mmCIF file of C-alpha atoms in Angstrom:
data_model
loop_
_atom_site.group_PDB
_atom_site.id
_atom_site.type_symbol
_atom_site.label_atom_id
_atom_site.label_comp_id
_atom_site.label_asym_id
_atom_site.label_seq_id
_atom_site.Cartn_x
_atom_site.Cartn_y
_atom_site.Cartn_z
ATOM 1 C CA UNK A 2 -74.461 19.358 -22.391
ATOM 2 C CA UNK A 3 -71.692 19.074 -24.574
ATOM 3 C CA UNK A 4 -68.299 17.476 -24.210
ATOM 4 C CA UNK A 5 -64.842 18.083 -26.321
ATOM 5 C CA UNK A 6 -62.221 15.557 -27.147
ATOM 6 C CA UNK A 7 -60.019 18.705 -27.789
ATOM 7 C CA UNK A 8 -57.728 18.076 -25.260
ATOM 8 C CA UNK A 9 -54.822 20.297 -25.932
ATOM 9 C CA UNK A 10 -53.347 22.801 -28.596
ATOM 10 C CA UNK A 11 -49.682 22.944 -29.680
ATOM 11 C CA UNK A 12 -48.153 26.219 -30.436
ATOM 12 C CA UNK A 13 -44.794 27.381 -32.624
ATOM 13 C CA UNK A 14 -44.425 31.092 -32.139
ATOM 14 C CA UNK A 15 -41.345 33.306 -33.194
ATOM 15 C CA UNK A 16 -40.253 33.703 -29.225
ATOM 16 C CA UNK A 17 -41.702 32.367 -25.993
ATOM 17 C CA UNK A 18 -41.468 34.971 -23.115
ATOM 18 C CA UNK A 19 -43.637 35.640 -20.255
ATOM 19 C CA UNK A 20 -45.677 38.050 -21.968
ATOM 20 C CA UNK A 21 -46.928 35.433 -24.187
ATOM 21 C CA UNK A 22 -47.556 32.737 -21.554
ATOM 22 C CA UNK A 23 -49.488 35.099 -19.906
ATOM 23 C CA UNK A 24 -51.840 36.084 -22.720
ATOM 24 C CA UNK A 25 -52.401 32.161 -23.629
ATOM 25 C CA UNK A 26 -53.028 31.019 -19.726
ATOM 26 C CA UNK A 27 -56.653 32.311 -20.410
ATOM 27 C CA UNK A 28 -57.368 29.654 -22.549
ATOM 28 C CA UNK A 29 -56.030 26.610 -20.492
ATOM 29 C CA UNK A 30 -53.171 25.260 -18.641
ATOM 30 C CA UNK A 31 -49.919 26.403 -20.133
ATOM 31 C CA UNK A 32 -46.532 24.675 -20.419
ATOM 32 C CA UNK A 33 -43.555 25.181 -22.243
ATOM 33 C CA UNK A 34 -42.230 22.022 -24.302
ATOM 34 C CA UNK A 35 -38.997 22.770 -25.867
ATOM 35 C CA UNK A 36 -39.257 25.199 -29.005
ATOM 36 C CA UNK A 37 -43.195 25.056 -28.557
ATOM 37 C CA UNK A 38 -45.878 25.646 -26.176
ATOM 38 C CA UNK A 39 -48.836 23.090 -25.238
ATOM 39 C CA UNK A 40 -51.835 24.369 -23.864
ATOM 40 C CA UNK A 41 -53.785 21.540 -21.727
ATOM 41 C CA UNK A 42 -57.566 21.493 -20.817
ATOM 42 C CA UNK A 43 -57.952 24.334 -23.967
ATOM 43 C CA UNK A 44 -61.169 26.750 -23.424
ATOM 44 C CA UNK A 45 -61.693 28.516 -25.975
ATOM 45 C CA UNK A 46 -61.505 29.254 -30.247
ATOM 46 C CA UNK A 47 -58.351 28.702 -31.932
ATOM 47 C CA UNK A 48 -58.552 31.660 -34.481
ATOM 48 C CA UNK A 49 -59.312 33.859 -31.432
ATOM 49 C CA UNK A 50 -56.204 32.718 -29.654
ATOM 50 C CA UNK A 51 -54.339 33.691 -32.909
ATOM 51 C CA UNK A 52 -56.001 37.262 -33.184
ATOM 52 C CA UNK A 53 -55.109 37.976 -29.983
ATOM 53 C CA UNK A 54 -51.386 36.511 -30.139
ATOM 54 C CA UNK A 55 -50.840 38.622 -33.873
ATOM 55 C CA UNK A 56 -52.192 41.599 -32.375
ATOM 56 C CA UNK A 57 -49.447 41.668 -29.864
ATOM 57 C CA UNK A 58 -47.176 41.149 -31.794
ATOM 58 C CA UNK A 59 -46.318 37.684 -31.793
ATOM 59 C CA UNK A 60 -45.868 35.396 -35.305
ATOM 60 C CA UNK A 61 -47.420 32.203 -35.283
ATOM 61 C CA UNK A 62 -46.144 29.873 -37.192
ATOM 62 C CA UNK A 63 -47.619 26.700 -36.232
ATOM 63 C CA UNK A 64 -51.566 25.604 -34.100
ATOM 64 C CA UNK A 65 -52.692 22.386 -33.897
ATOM 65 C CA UNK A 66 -55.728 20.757 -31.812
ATOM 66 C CA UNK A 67 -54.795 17.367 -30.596
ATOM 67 C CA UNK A 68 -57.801 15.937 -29.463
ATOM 68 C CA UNK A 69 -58.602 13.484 -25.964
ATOM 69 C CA UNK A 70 -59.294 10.698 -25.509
ATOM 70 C CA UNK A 71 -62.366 8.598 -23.862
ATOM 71 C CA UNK A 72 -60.639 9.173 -20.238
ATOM 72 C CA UNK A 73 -60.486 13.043 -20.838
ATOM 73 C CA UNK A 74 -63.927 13.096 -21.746
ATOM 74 C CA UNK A 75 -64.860 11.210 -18.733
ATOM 75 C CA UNK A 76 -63.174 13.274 -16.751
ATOM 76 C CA UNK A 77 -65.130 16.498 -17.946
ATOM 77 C CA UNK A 78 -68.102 14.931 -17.423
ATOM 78 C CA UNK A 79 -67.526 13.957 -13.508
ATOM 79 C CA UNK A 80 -65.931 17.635 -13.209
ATOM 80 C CA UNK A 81 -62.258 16.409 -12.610
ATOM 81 C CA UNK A 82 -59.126 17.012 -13.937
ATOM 82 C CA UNK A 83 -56.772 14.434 -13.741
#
């Protein structure tokens, strides 16, 4: 079995609506930070999530992976989410 330390990717789109937050809460737990969007507890492929997000439209302008710690990773491994 294999555990991530990708914790969470930031996103910088052109506009945050709730179209958008919809398409991205099937890759983790979404919330809105300001002028960018964090996605928490990410499942999935990065360059997927930006096909999908250019092919409705949106502009991406910024995706980062910010990656866990030892805590997360424990976490995943006795099924919790803190």
């Amino acid at each position: 079995r294999k555990y991530s330390l990708i914790a969470s990717v930031r996103l910088v789109l052109d506009k945050i609506d709730e179209k958008v937050v919809k398409i991205i809460s099937d890759f983790g737990n979404v919330k809105i930070e300001g002028n960018h969007i964090m996605i928490h507890n990410f499942n999935g492929d990065t360059s997927e999530l930006t096909q999908k997000l250019i092919s409705e439209g949106y502009k991406v302008y910024e995706i980062n992976k910010t990656s866990g710690n030892l805590e997360d990773v424990f976490f995943q491994i006795i099924g919790v989410k803190p």
